[in-house]
Tab-separated table of C-alpha atoms in Angstrom:
chain	number	residue	atom	x	y	z
A	4	UNK	CA	133.390	171.719	105.989
A	5	UNK	CA	135.019	168.782	104.108
A	6	UNK	CA	137.246	170.889	102.943
A	7	UNK	CA	139.234	167.652	102.078
A	8	UNK	CA	136.450	165.457	99.707
A	9	UNK	CA	136.340	168.979	98.044
A	10	UNK	CA	139.629	168.606	97.045
A	11	UNK	CA	139.623	165.749	96.207
A	12	UNK	CA	136.085	165.400	94.266
A	13	UNK	CA	136.734	165.344	90.546
A	14	UNK	CA	134.452	168.016	90.151
A	15	UNK	CA	137.106	170.365	91.913
A	16	UNK	CA	139.674	169.128	90.096
A	17	UNK	CA	137.249	169.402	86.571
A	18	UNK	CA	136.709	173.394	87.518
A	19	UNK	CA	139.917	173.783	88.392
A	20	UNK	CA	141.463	171.616	85.414
A	21	UNK	CA	139.486	174.387	83.118
A	22	UNK	CA	140.113	177.653	84.865
A	23	UNK	CA	144.627	176.729	84.293
A	24	UNK	CA	143.179	176.002	80.834
A	25	UNK	CA	141.365	179.379	80.369
A	26	UNK	CA	144.088	181.453	82.507
A	27	UNK	CA	147.036	179.714	80.720
A	28	UNK	CA	145.178	180.624	77.161
A	29	UNK	CA	145.047	184.930	78.070
A	30	UNK	CA	148.339	184.114	80.045
A	31	UNK	CA	149.679	182.886	76.133
A	32	UNK	CA	148.204	185.985	74.675
A	33	UNK	CA	149.555	188.456	77.056
A	34	UNK	CA	153.019	186.797	76.571
A	35	UNK	CA	153.958	186.123	80.506
A	36	UNK	CA	155.562	183.220	80.164
A	37	UNK	CA	156.661	184.010	83.784
A	38	UNK	CA	152.751	183.344	84.865
A	39	UNK	CA	152.638	180.754	81.909
A	40	UNK	CA	155.482	178.526	83.223
A	41	UNK	CA	153.414	178.406	86.524
A	42	UNK	CA	150.708	178.193	85.517
A	43	UNK	CA	150.785	175.390	83.343
A	44	UNK	CA	152.700	173.329	86.143
A	45	UNK	CA	149.701	174.327	88.725
A	46	UNK	CA	147.592	172.756	85.037
A	47	UNK	CA	149.860	169.467	83.870
A	48	UNK	CA	149.231	168.550	88.483
A	49	UNK	CA	145.603	169.224	87.760
A	50	UNK	CA	145.332	166.482	85.229
A	51	UNK	CA	147.356	164.113	86.644
A	52	UNK	CA	144.972	164.322	89.773
A	53	UNK	CA	142.323	162.871	87.854
A	54	UNK	CA	144.504	160.836	85.462
A	55	UNK	CA	145.081	159.035	89.376
A	56	UNK	CA	141.038	159.093	90.586
A	57	UNK	CA	140.792	157.659	87.512
A	58	UNK	CA	143.118	155.094	87.381
A	59	UNK	CA	142.403	154.357	91.002
A	60	UNK	CA	138.679	153.557	90.148
A	61	UNK	CA	139.493	151.394	86.912
A	62	UNK	CA	141.770	149.713	89.633
A	63	UNK	CA	138.973	149.005	91.450
A	64	UNK	CA	136.619	147.379	88.680
A	65	UNK	CA	140.128	145.495	88.052
A	66	UNK	CA	140.156	144.111	91.404
A	67	UNK	CA	136.715	143.481	91.315
A	68	UNK	CA	136.070	141.513	88.800
A	69	UNK	CA	139.259	139.786	89.775
A	70	UNK	CA	137.209	138.593	92.873
A	71	UNK	CA	135.128	138.233	91.153
A	72	UNK	CA	136.119	135.036	88.460
A	73	UNK	CA	137.291	133.445	92.279
A	74	UNK	CA	134.331	133.651	93.329
A	75	UNK	CA	135.543	135.728	96.351
A	76	UNK	CA	131.968	138.061	97.006
A	77	UNK	CA	132.969	138.707	100.624
A	78	UNK	CA	134.727	141.366	100.075
A	79	UNK	CA	133.612	145.257	100.319
A	80	UNK	CA	135.566	149.191	99.230
A	81	UNK	CA	134.885	151.635	102.496
A	82	UNK	CA	131.962	153.708	101.598
A	83	UNK	CA	133.168	156.311	103.735
A	84	UNK	CA	135.890	157.537	100.773
A	85	UNK	CA	137.457	160.677	100.443
A	86	UNK	CA	135.058	163.144	98.319
A	87	UNK	CA	131.483	162.212	97.854
A	88	UNK	CA	132.327	160.651	93.824
A	89	UNK	CA	134.494	158.681	95.264
A	90	UNK	CA	131.442	156.619	97.817
A	91	UNK	CA	129.833	156.837	95.125
A	92	UNK	CA	131.214	154.327	93.066
A	93	UNK	CA	132.647	152.566	95.979
A	94	UNK	CA	128.687	152.151	96.648
A	95	UNK	CA	127.900	151.009	92.889
A	96	UNK	CA	130.629	148.437	92.340
A	97	UNK	CA	129.411	146.888	95.445
A	98	UNK	CA	126.064	147.254	94.820
A	99	UNK	CA	127.365	145.808	91.740
A	100	UNK	CA	128.998	143.033	93.564
A	101	UNK	CA	125.483	142.041	95.675
A	102	UNK	CA	123.481	141.599	91.627
A	103	UNK	CA	125.814	139.213	90.647
A	104	UNK	CA	126.351	136.902	93.496
A	105	UNK	CA	122.100	137.124	94.173
A	106	UNK	CA	122.200	135.232	90.081
A	107	UNK	CA	125.049	133.178	90.579
A	108	UNK	CA	123.337	131.942	94.408
A	109	UNK	CA	119.782	131.901	92.219
A	110	UNK	CA	121.691	130.158	89.094
A	111	UNK	CA	123.342	127.254	91.512
A	112	UNK	CA	119.904	127.203	93.504
A	113	UNK	CA	117.731	126.819	89.762
A	114	UNK	CA	121.182	124.356	88.816
A	115	UNK	CA	119.703	122.441	91.985
A	116	UNK	CA	116.640	122.185	91.536
A	117	UNK	CA	117.179	120.317	87.528
A	118	UNK	CA	119.697	118.002	88.959
A	119	UNK	CA	117.207	116.803	91.158
A	120	UNK	CA	114.037	116.639	88.602
A	121	UNK	CA	117.192	115.363	86.837
A	122	UNK	CA	117.689	112.321	89.119
A	123	UNK	CA	113.630	111.813	89.525
A	124	UNK	CA	113.261	110.687	85.336
A	125	UNK	CA	113.551	106.634	84.864
A	126	UNK	CA	115.415	108.173	81.332
A	127	UNK	CA	119.634	108.493	81.464
A	128	UNK	CA	120.410	111.602	80.979
A	129	UNK	CA	124.390	112.474	79.206
A	130	UNK	CA	125.572	115.321	78.102
A	131	UNK	CA	128.414	114.518	76.300
A	132	UNK	CA	131.173	117.499	74.240
A	133	UNK	CA	132.258	116.421	70.282
A	134	UNK	CA	135.294	115.110	72.638
A	135	UNK	CA	134.136	112.738	74.721
A	136	UNK	CA	134.379	114.461	77.845
A	137	UNK	CA	130.830	114.198	80.106
A	138	UNK	CA	129.630	117.478	81.385
A	139	UNK	CA	126.430	116.030	83.633
A	140	UNK	CA	124.887	112.448	83.776
A	141	UNK	CA	122.303	111.532	86.568
A	142	UNK	CA	121.532	108.557	88.988
A	143	UNK	CA	119.608	106.392	86.316
A	144	UNK	CA	122.100	106.684	83.678
A	145	UNK	CA	125.254	105.484	86.009
A	146	UNK	CA	122.745	102.909	87.402
A	147	UNK	CA	121.233	101.395	84.070
A	148	UNK	CA	125.151	101.712	82.957
A	149	UNK	CA	127.195	100.258	85.746
A	150	UNK	CA	128.767	103.080	86.383
A	151	UNK	CA	129.877	104.534	89.649
A	152	UNK	CA	132.193	107.646	87.873
A	153	UNK	CA	131.288	108.086	83.966
A	154	UNK	CA	134.121	111.329	83.062
A	155	UNK	CA	134.590	110.790	79.798
A	156	UNK	CA	132.945	108.659	76.690
A	157	UNK	CA	135.603	106.044	77.239
A	158	UNK	CA	134.698	104.250	79.845
A	159	UNK	CA	131.901	102.428	77.781
A	160	UNK	CA	134.248	100.479	76.461
A	161	UNK	CA	134.907	98.275	79.608
A	162	UNK	CA	131.449	97.658	79.390
A	163	UNK	CA	130.813	96.399	75.824
A	164	UNK	CA	132.567	97.822	72.999
A	165	UNK	CA	129.482	97.759	70.997
A	166	UNK	CA	127.931	100.140	73.060
A	167	UNK	CA	130.671	103.083	73.249
A	168	UNK	CA	131.176	102.379	69.207
A	169	UNK	CA	126.562	102.553	69.410
A	170	UNK	CA	126.660	106.417	71.837
A	171	UNK	CA	129.581	108.027	69.015
A	172	UNK	CA	127.749	107.018	65.757
A	173	UNK	CA	124.189	106.999	66.996
A	174	UNK	CA	122.721	110.513	65.427
A	175	UNK	CA	120.465	113.512	66.952
A	176	UNK	CA	116.724	111.633	65.849
A	177	UNK	CA	117.616	108.243	65.095
A	178	UNK	CA	116.947	105.775	67.995
A	179	UNK	CA	118.519	102.726	68.673
A	180	UNK	CA	118.297	99.514	70.863
A	181	UNK	CA	121.860	97.362	72.934
A	182	UNK	CA	121.277	94.421	74.423
A	183	UNK	CA	124.970	93.594	77.225
A	184	UNK	CA	125.669	91.967	79.948
A	185	UNK	CA	126.855	93.302	82.899
A	186	UNK	CA	126.767	91.955	86.681
A	187	UNK	CA	123.159	92.820	86.144
A	188	UNK	CA	122.561	90.348	83.764
A	189	UNK	CA	121.479	90.822	80.392
A	190	UNK	CA	120.516	94.906	79.636
A	191	UNK	CA	119.041	96.050	77.458
A	192	UNK	CA	118.472	99.191	76.002
A	193	UNK	CA	116.923	102.395	73.644
A	194	UNK	CA	119.450	105.538	72.758
A	195	UNK	CA	117.777	108.826	71.533
A	196	UNK	CA	120.110	111.480	70.659
A	197	UNK	CA	119.915	115.106	70.919
A	198	UNK	CA	122.134	118.263	70.159
A	199	UNK	CA	122.137	121.960	71.308
A	200	UNK	CA	125.401	124.604	72.978
A	201	UNK	CA	126.279	124.623	75.867
A	202	UNK	CA	128.169	128.048	76.866
A	203	UNK	CA	129.530	128.007	73.950
A	204	UNK	CA	130.225	124.716	73.013
A	205	UNK	CA	128.562	122.137	70.702
A	206	UNK	CA	126.764	119.226	73.536
A	207	UNK	CA	124.636	115.866	72.122
A	208	UNK	CA	121.969	114.675	74.855
A	209	UNK	CA	121.745	110.962	75.295
A	210	UNK	CA	118.781	109.524	76.963
A	211	UNK	CA	118.608	105.694	77.797
A	212	UNK	CA	117.030	103.897	78.417
A	213	UNK	CA	115.467	100.519	80.078
A	214	UNK	CA	113.610	99.179	77.680
A	215	UNK	CA	113.750	95.416	79.683
A	216	UNK	CA	110.734	96.602	82.325
A	217	UNK	CA	108.972	97.964	79.302
A	218	UNK	CA	109.485	94.263	77.372
A	219	UNK	CA	108.321	92.142	80.856
A	220	UNK	CA	105.158	94.732	81.985
A	221	UNK	CA	103.856	93.636	78.632
A	222	UNK	CA	104.735	89.869	78.507
A	223	UNK	CA	103.568	89.771	82.671
A	224	UNK	CA	100.350	92.066	81.140
A	225	UNK	CA	100.003	89.297	78.818
A	226	UNK	CA	100.314	86.480	81.352
A	227	UNK	CA	98.229	87.899	83.238
A	228	UNK	CA	95.033	88.265	80.329
A	229	UNK	CA	95.698	85.202	78.974
A	230	UNK	CA	95.534	83.464	83.382
A	231	UNK	CA	91.854	84.980	83.231
A	232	UNK	CA	90.849	84.235	80.296
A	233	UNK	CA	91.411	80.058	81.363
A	234	UNK	CA	91.170	80.651	84.482
A	235	UNK	CA	87.613	81.757	83.485
A	236	UNK	CA	86.254	79.528	80.611
A	237	UNK	CA	87.499	76.721	82.880
A	238	UNK	CA	85.651	78.033	85.826
A	239	UNK	CA	82.625	78.557	84.089
A	240	UNK	CA	82.714	74.604	82.579
A	241	UNK	CA	84.421	72.761	85.532
A	242	UNK	CA	81.666	74.416	88.444
A	243	UNK	CA	78.636	73.631	86.111
A	244	UNK	CA	79.583	69.801	86.104
A	245	UNK	CA	81.021	68.669	89.669
A	246	UNK	CA	77.465	69.694	90.488
A	247	UNK	CA	75.623	67.661	88.735
A	248	UNK	CA	77.523	64.658	89.896
A	249	UNK	CA	77.517	65.657	93.003
A	250	UNK	CA	73.719	66.244	92.758
A	251	UNK	CA	73.158	63.253	90.784
A	252	UNK	CA	74.944	61.435	93.294
A	253	UNK	CA	72.669	62.511	96.546
A	254	UNK	CA	69.904	61.531	94.604
A	255	UNK	CA	70.212	58.286	93.052
A	256	UNK	CA	71.756	55.897	96.408
A	257	UNK	CA	70.842	53.075	94.581
A	258	UNK	CA	72.044	53.737	90.955
A	259	UNK	CA	74.465	50.957	89.774
A	260	UNK	CA	77.853	50.835	91.131
A	261	UNK	CA	80.378	51.695	87.965
A	262	UNK	CA	78.029	54.367	87.188
A	263	UNK	CA	78.738	54.983	90.542
A	264	UNK	CA	82.164	55.622	89.987
A	265	UNK	CA	81.660	56.853	86.757
A	266	UNK	CA	80.257	59.907	88.642
A	267	UNK	CA	82.677	60.128	92.089
A	268	UNK	CA	86.010	60.082	89.919
A	269	UNK	CA	83.515	63.066	87.725
A	270	UNK	CA	83.674	64.863	91.401
A	271	UNK	CA	86.812	64.715	92.828
A	272	UNK	CA	88.493	65.585	88.837
A	273	UNK	CA	86.940	68.637	89.184
A	274	UNK	CA	86.842	69.894	92.810
A	275	UNK	CA	91.066	69.018	92.422
A	276	UNK	CA	90.579	70.859	88.462
A	277	UNK	CA	88.845	73.498	90.718
A	278	UNK	CA	91.350	73.924	93.355
A	279	UNK	CA	94.096	73.997	90.967
A	280	UNK	CA	93.167	77.059	89.115
A	281	UNK	CA	91.665	78.774	92.058
A	282	UNK	CA	96.183	78.392	92.913
A	283	UNK	CA	96.698	79.969	89.197
A	284	UNK	CA	94.051	82.810	90.400
A	285	UNK	CA	96.577	84.045	93.001
A	286	UNK	CA	98.863	85.246	89.822
A	287	UNK	CA	96.318	87.314	88.872
A	288	UNK	CA	94.898	89.497	92.051
A	289	UNK	CA	98.328	90.732	94.144
A	290	UNK	CA	97.585	92.490	96.845
A	291	UNK	CA	98.354	96.839	96.226
A	292	UNK	CA	102.107	96.535	98.418
A	293	UNK	CA	101.315	98.271	101.757
A	294	UNK	CA	105.045	99.023	101.722
A	295	UNK	CA	106.828	100.596	105.435
A	296	UNK	CA	110.267	100.208	107.079
A	297	UNK	CA	111.404	97.163	108.139
A	298	UNK	CA	115.384	95.403	109.502
A	299	UNK	CA	116.652	92.943	107.449
A	300	UNK	CA	118.728	91.667	109.720
A	301	UNK	CA	115.679	90.710	112.442
A	302	UNK	CA	113.829	90.026	108.595
A	303	UNK	CA	116.066	86.964	107.516
A	304	UNK	CA	116.798	85.638	110.773
A	305	UNK	CA	112.652	85.047	111.081
A	306	UNK	CA	112.137	83.529	107.324
A	307	UNK	CA	114.815	80.940	108.002
A	308	UNK	CA	113.329	79.234	111.225
A	309	UNK	CA	110.317	79.608	109.019
A	310	UNK	CA	112.238	77.428	106.264
A	311	UNK	CA	114.358	75.073	108.540
A	312	UNK	CA	111.106	74.402	110.104
A	313	UNK	CA	108.715	74.060	107.275
A	314	UNK	CA	111.851	72.005	104.889
A	315	UNK	CA	113.914	69.234	106.039
A	316	UNK	CA	117.136	69.039	105.504
A	317	UNK	CA	119.458	68.464	108.313
A	318	UNK	CA	122.281	68.613	104.867
A	319	UNK	CA	121.697	72.551	104.931
A	320	UNK	CA	123.429	75.265	105.743
A	321	UNK	CA	121.391	78.541	106.155
A	322	UNK	CA	124.583	81.984	107.272
A	323	UNK	CA	122.775	85.463	107.249
A	324	UNK	CA	125.178	87.886	105.470
A	325	UNK	CA	123.957	91.634	106.790
A	326	UNK	CA	125.762	94.773	106.126
A	327	UNK	CA	125.271	98.047	107.905
A	328	UNK	CA	123.677	95.220	110.173
A	329	UNK	CA	120.898	98.290	110.970
A	330	UNK	CA	120.243	98.214	106.908
A	331	UNK	CA	116.821	98.241	106.475
A	332	UNK	CA	114.011	98.006	103.207
A	333	UNK	CA	111.410	100.424	102.678
A	334	UNK	CA	108.602	97.354	101.045
A	335	UNK	CA	105.442	95.503	101.819
A	336	UNK	CA	107.164	92.398	104.544
A	337	UNK	CA	104.092	90.457	103.940
A	338	UNK	CA	104.292	90.454	100.352
A	339	UNK	CA	108.807	90.035	100.316
A	340	UNK	CA	108.312	87.788	103.032
A	341	UNK	CA	106.022	85.511	99.820
A	342	UNK	CA	108.693	86.127	97.721
A	343	UNK	CA	112.184	85.182	99.899
A	344	UNK	CA	110.591	81.663	101.646
A	345	UNK	CA	109.557	81.015	98.221
A	346	UNK	CA	113.127	81.407	97.039
A	347	UNK	CA	114.819	79.409	100.025
A	348	UNK	CA	112.444	76.643	99.040
A	349	UNK	CA	113.065	76.199	96.112
A	350	UNK	CA	117.420	76.454	96.909
A	351	UNK	CA	116.851	73.706	98.827
A	352	UNK	CA	114.730	72.081	96.871
A	353	UNK	CA	117.883	72.209	95.121
A	354	UNK	CA	120.386	71.298	96.825
A	355	UNK	CA	118.617	68.375	97.861
A	356	UNK	CA	118.779	65.574	100.371
A	357	UNK	CA	121.973	63.713	98.525
A	358	UNK	CA	124.101	66.610	98.428
A	359	UNK	CA	126.928	67.390	101.473
A	360	UNK	CA	127.311	70.642	103.249
A	361	UNK	CA	124.691	72.143	101.191
A	362	UNK	CA	124.896	76.003	102.075
A	363	UNK	CA	121.945	78.559	101.449
A	364	UNK	CA	123.795	82.563	101.876
A	365	UNK	CA	120.959	85.014	102.595
A	366	UNK	CA	123.361	88.357	101.729
A	367	UNK	CA	121.770	91.702	102.124
A	368	UNK	CA	123.518	94.703	101.292
A	369	UNK	CA	123.006	98.536	99.551
A	370	UNK	CA	124.534	99.705	96.060
A	371	UNK	CA	126.996	102.317	95.336
A	372	UNK	CA	122.869	103.690	93.930
A	373	UNK	CA	121.995	103.233	97.492
A	374	UNK	CA	119.755	100.791	96.815
A	375	UNK	CA	119.230	97.722	98.727
A	376	UNK	CA	120.303	94.173	97.429
A	377	UNK	CA	118.759	90.617	99.340
A	378	UNK	CA	120.739	88.182	97.610
A	379	UNK	CA	119.661	83.795	98.274
A	380	UNK	CA	122.280	81.645	96.604
A	381	UNK	CA	122.823	77.721	97.391
A	382	UNK	CA	125.698	75.472	95.953
A	383	UNK	CA	123.369	72.430	94.229
A	384	UNK	CA	123.378	71.721	91.046
A	385	UNK	CA	123.336	74.661	88.360
A	386	UNK	CA	120.340	75.776	86.339
A	387	UNK	CA	120.256	74.985	82.376
A	388	UNK	CA	120.751	77.756	80.553
A	389	UNK	CA	118.180	76.506	78.651
A	390	UNK	CA	115.904	77.049	81.101
A	391	UNK	CA	117.133	79.642	83.382
A	392	UNK	CA	115.197	82.448	80.598
A	393	UNK	CA	112.228	80.290	81.034
A	394	UNK	CA	112.131	80.144	85.096
A	395	UNK	CA	110.204	83.727	85.090
A	396	UNK	CA	107.989	82.962	82.577
A	397	UNK	CA	104.651	81.370	83.990
A	398	UNK	CA	103.277	78.041	84.097
A	399	UNK	CA	106.778	77.134	83.253
A	400	UNK	CA	107.957	74.331	85.989
A	401	UNK	CA	110.683	71.553	85.447
A	402	UNK	CA	109.014	69.871	89.028
A	403	UNK	CA	107.467	67.147	89.395
A	404	UNK	CA	103.803	68.040	90.435
A	405	UNK	CA	105.316	71.845	90.314
A	406	UNK	CA	102.681	74.509	89.197
A	407	UNK	CA	104.960	77.043	87.652
A	408	UNK	CA	103.748	79.704	89.522
A	409	UNK	CA	105.739	80.594	91.990
A	410	UNK	CA	108.280	83.006	90.208
A	411	UNK	CA	105.916	84.346	88.486
A	412	UNK	CA	104.303	85.459	91.413
A	413	UNK	CA	107.615	86.232	93.037
A	414	UNK	CA	108.546	88.790	90.451
A	415	UNK	CA	105.335	90.399	89.476
A	416	UNK	CA	105.569	90.853	93.640
A	417	UNK	CA	108.671	92.357	92.708
A	418	UNK	CA	107.678	94.526	89.639
A	419	UNK	CA	104.760	96.097	91.802
A	420	UNK	CA	106.851	96.799	94.840
A	421	UNK	CA	109.114	99.207	92.491
A	422	UNK	CA	111.969	96.303	91.443
A	423	UNK	CA	112.928	93.265	90.394
A	424	UNK	CA	113.763	90.072	90.137
A	425	UNK	CA	117.346	88.146	88.248
A	426	UNK	CA	119.093	84.833	88.585
A	427	UNK	CA	122.837	84.896	88.684
A	428	UNK	CA	124.507	81.935	87.954
A	429	UNK	CA	128.012	81.475	88.913
A	430	UNK	CA	128.708	77.509	87.666
A	431	UNK	CA	132.637	77.942	88.159
A	432	UNK	CA	131.962	78.033	91.654
A	433	UNK	CA	129.279	75.975	90.708
A	434	UNK	CA	126.727	78.500	92.706
A	435	UNK	CA	123.102	80.172	91.725
A	436	UNK	CA	121.868	82.665	93.203
A	437	UNK	CA	118.504	85.783	93.135
A	438	UNK	CA	119.123	88.858	93.276
A	439	UNK	CA	116.081	91.374	94.477
A	440	UNK	CA	116.693	95.184	93.508
A	441	UNK	CA	114.788	97.926	95.615
A	442	UNK	CA	115.196	101.021	94.217
């Protein structure tokens, strides 16, 4: 029998205190003050034992909560205590600790799960308190704002003062649009706000969307529909005329020379027009991309050799700068080849044969958001601003004999590939750069 365990048990001590209380009462009634004093000392000792037992258990609970506050879930109380009651208390506290640990682990797992979902959406999310402190952002918000770290709303003032003012003033339920310029060019954002209480604090949830892509998509779709209608109508009209003129020429070999010349002109012009229209059909019939991983360095070397072979510009040097050397991109290599070759050809034509020390730089790297960036830069004449805003519009060209669909097709390919193409000019350094972004 474990007499020590019985002695330290709460039940024994309570029973002892009750028994001593009854004995004290009896001795007081009998006026046996000697025994009363002796039993009183025992009664006080029993009460002190009970008090110490409760104090020790209270200290255990306090220590447990201190450890939990410091995220220390590794400790455990010994369950081989002095009594069954002490063992029960220790086991209960250990169980509470384990339950709280599991609850925290599940909360962390859910938080990571929700964070993963947030980082997959195409809407930028910012959670801000009333003092401008940023509780949480997702990757899309950082990308749209051009930030790597976002901790306070004051940082928006470095991007654009109007943006900081708008984010501060917009009210729940309102929708606003704003434009600003950063290293990616002109950015058009729509801003919406909702509010809630989070961890007993009032916060605003700010949703930002890039409407550049929406505008581009609608514009491209409009051009595609227009081009399909035009090419269909032109082909339906020109093909019979060309066929009829060829038939008349074959049936009437000895026709008047002037009439024959006219029919030949009609036939050749019709065939040229059909070939011209066929070139525009490429804009509306780009194949669905079949992406795969490929090394950018080898890709760049192959394309620069092709560009030099098809375009004779001995005054132009092409440099390649890929960092890191084993950089890879996930895209349709054949379609991206068309885009980059077109940019290299345009760069050579922009520099021309007369300019000395012509330079084209093909640069590739990863930005802070882990997007792969390909840049084609030339030191030829800068594109005037009034032309720069139209260069991606189908049929727009400043070249004599140009079709105006090269950059339009490039933009369409990048759109279908989930990326983007943008123009960036630096007149001070006489540089024109086309930027391809693969998120």
